[in-house]
Amino acid sequence: MLNFVLLIAEWYRQTARNLPWRQTKNPYKIWLSEVILQQTRVEQGMPYYLKFTENFPTVIDLANAEEEIVLKNWQGLGYYSRARNLHAAAKMIRDEYHGDFPYSYKDILKLKGVGEYTAAAVASFAFDLPHAVVDGNVYRVLSRFYDIDTPIDSTEGKKLFYNLANELLLKEDPALFNQAMMEFGAMQCVPVNPDCGNCPVRPECLGYRNGTVSIRPVKAKKTKVTDRHFYYMVFHNDHQLVLKKRGPKDVWQGLYDFPLIESPSGLDEGEYDAVLGISLSQVKKQHKTKHILSHQRIFATFLYLDFLPERTFWKEDWELAEWSELERYPLPRIIERYLKDDLKALD
Ligand code: SF4
């Protein structure tokens, strides 16, 4: 067992990528990187890490920023609740800890949006505290190396892998252990086609020996995906367009999209008048696209309306925006893409 850990630590020393958040003990920057990198590849997250550390060099700078500015900096990264939680946690640190990042695992865990995984990462990387990180990479490596078929999303599985990782943890260097395990999962023991041929722990890997690598880890539940049908009314003229700020309890909270009607299933064009309140003859062009989120498939139809609506038609949460000031609005990627590529193509 120890051999496994030492071999992976040695592999890490020789092959680790040189990433900026690994060159610091600053808990704020480490926390930023961990939140940004959840469900995000390093190449995609890197520019965001650099942008955040430049625009908000300290946790106080982040806490003092307007939420819309934080969301704007996050634009394109998805899972926007991460950005809102990041902002709320920064305010907690400013108000409850006088701007000093909490340094115990228990206190880090109390921060908004911080779960066991992030708390263990910050505690070990910034403060060398003995807490094992158990992320998707670690689940995969351990389930394969020990050939464990307990589902990783079951209560039993979570406990089992958590205990195993903490048993293996190098108490004298928890940061090295955690970095090495995560990097090993990200670069060597990858989800599809792991590089078993060049793996330093292959002789002891039970998954490899038993031929079960491709079916580890086991997941009990399939993610339920819901289909949604959005009809966006893109009211605009040469100078202005109508935007709508998205409300709570749905995707993209706090971001801006267009006036929207959601239909439980798709609409026929003949139904536009009755359901949307606009006649087909007013729609100059239509653009259909599909946008995939982790639990939702959004089928969006953009209706190109080259006029501004009558005031009687206007809803409370609609906002008139200048085209020239569009940059300051945080937008979900589907809207950003439509404005950048599709709308331009339609002009
Ligand atoms: S032998 Fe293959 S499955 Fe086993 S730890 Fe190495 S890369 Fe992963």
Tab-separated table of N, CA, C and O and ligand atoms in Angstrom, residues 4 8 140-141 144-145 184 188-190 194-197 199-203 205-208 213, ligand 1:
chain	number	residue	atom	x	y	z
A	4	PHE	N	2.501	1.897	-3.270
A	4	PHE	CA	1.598	2.555	-4.224
A	4	PHE	C	1.692	4.071	-4.052
A	4	PHE	O	1.872	4.823	-5.011
A	8	ILE	N	3.416	6.814	-6.678
A	8	ILE	CA	2.631	7.901	-7.273
A	8	ILE	C	3.255	9.258	-6.924
A	8	ILE	O	3.323	10.158	-7.759
A	140	ARG	N	-11.561	7.447	-9.173
A	140	ARG	CA	-11.216	6.585	-10.305
A	140	ARG	C	-9.946	5.787	-10.031
A	140	ARG	O	-9.902	4.574	-10.224
A	141	VAL	N	-8.914	6.474	-9.536
A	141	VAL	CA	-7.628	5.800	-9.299
A	141	VAL	C	-7.795	4.700	-8.243
A	141	VAL	O	-7.369	3.555	-8.445
A	144	ARG	N	-9.933	1.662	-9.347
A	144	ARG	CA	-9.231	0.782	-10.299
A	144	ARG	C	-8.089	0.036	-9.608
A	144	ARG	O	-7.961	-1.176	-9.763
A	145	PHE	N	-7.287	0.782	-8.867
A	145	PHE	CA	-6.112	0.136	-8.266
A	145	PHE	C	-6.536	-0.981	-7.307
A	145	PHE	O	-5.941	-2.044	-7.275
A	184	PHE	N	-2.390	12.262	-10.968
A	184	PHE	CA	-2.291	10.915	-11.524
A	184	PHE	C	-3.605	10.532	-12.223
A	184	PHE	O	-3.616	9.965	-13.310
A	188	GLN	N	-2.742	10.311	-16.008
A	188	GLN	CA	-2.295	8.940	-16.279
A	188	GLN	C	-3.470	7.951	-16.274
A	188	GLN	O	-3.742	7.294	-17.262
A	189	CYS	N	-4.168	7.910	-15.160
A	189	CYS	CA	-5.275	6.964	-15.025
A	189	CYS	C	-6.558	7.695	-15.438
A	189	CYS	O	-7.465	7.903	-14.652
A	190	VAL	N	-6.610	8.091	-16.706
A	190	VAL	CA	-7.688	8.964	-17.204
A	190	VAL	C	-8.969	8.138	-17.440
A	190	VAL	O	-8.900	6.916	-17.513
A	194	PRO	N	-6.847	4.700	-20.204
A	194	PRO	CA	-5.723	5.071	-19.332
A	194	PRO	C	-4.432	4.444	-19.859
A	194	PRO	O	-4.459	3.410	-20.517
A	195	ASP	N	-3.332	5.125	-19.545
A	195	ASP	CA	-2.048	4.680	-20.083
A	195	ASP	C	-1.443	3.574	-19.200
A	195	ASP	O	-0.394	3.749	-18.583
A	196	CYS	N	-2.112	2.427	-19.169
A	196	CYS	CA	-1.663	1.337	-18.299
A	196	CYS	C	-0.273	0.824	-18.726
A	196	CYS	O	0.513	0.378	-17.897
A	197	GLY	N	0.005	0.906	-20.028
A	197	GLY	CA	1.284	0.411	-20.530
A	197	GLY	C	2.473	1.099	-19.893
A	197	GLY	O	3.524	0.492	-19.696
A	199	CYS	N	2.406	2.654	-16.810
A	199	CYS	CA	1.982	3.049	-15.465
A	199	CYS	C	2.919	2.474	-14.404
A	199	CYS	O	3.168	1.267	-14.379
A	200	PRO	N	3.418	3.320	-13.514
A	200	PRO	CA	4.368	2.839	-12.515
A	200	PRO	C	3.751	1.880	-11.489
A	200	PRO	O	4.487	1.136	-10.834
A	201	VAL	N	2.415	1.881	-11.339
A	201	VAL	CA	1.817	0.988	-10.331
A	201	VAL	C	1.102	-0.209	-10.974
A	201	VAL	O	0.398	-0.950	-10.291
A	202	ARG	N	1.294	-0.390	-12.257
A	202	ARG	CA	0.581	-1.467	-12.949
A	202	ARG	C	0.795	-2.855	-12.315
A	202	ARG	O	-0.160	-3.620	-12.167
A	203	PRO	N	2.044	-3.213	-11.900
A	203	PRO	CA	2.220	-4.563	-11.350
A	203	PRO	C	1.312	-4.864	-10.156
A	203	PRO	O	0.972	-6.017	-9.911
A	205	CYS	N	-1.712	-3.206	-9.689
A	205	CYS	CA	-3.062	-2.673	-9.931
A	205	CYS	C	-4.045	-3.837	-10.134
A	205	CYS	O	-3.970	-4.570	-11.118
A	206	LEU	N	-4.996	-3.955	-9.200
A	206	LEU	CA	-5.945	-5.078	-9.269
A	206	LEU	C	-6.917	-4.934	-10.435
A	206	LEU	O	-7.320	-5.921	-11.040
A	207	GLY	N	-7.296	-3.707	-10.743
A	207	GLY	CA	-8.203	-3.485	-11.868
A	207	GLY	C	-7.553	-3.962	-13.158
A	207	GLY	O	-8.189	-4.611	-13.993
A	208	TYR	N	-6.282	-3.653	-13.312
A	208	TYR	CA	-5.562	-4.074	-14.514
A	208	TYR	C	-5.474	-5.600	-14.536
A	208	TYR	O	-5.749	-6.240	-15.555
A	213	VAL	N	-10.663	-2.451	-15.594
A	213	VAL	CA	-10.328	-1.012	-15.640
A	213	VAL	C	-11.445	-0.186	-16.278
A	213	VAL	O	-11.855	0.852	-15.747
B	1	SF4	S1	-2.514	0.269	-14.392
B	1	SF4	FE1	-3.980	1.469	-15.549
B	1	SF4	S2	-5.850	1.341	-14.327
B	1	SF4	FE2	-4.182	0.714	-12.998
B	1	SF4	S3	-3.587	2.584	-11.955
B	1	SF4	FE3	-2.277	2.389	-13.754
B	1	SF4	S4	-3.295	3.584	-15.347
B	1	SF4	FE4	-4.795	3.204	-13.720
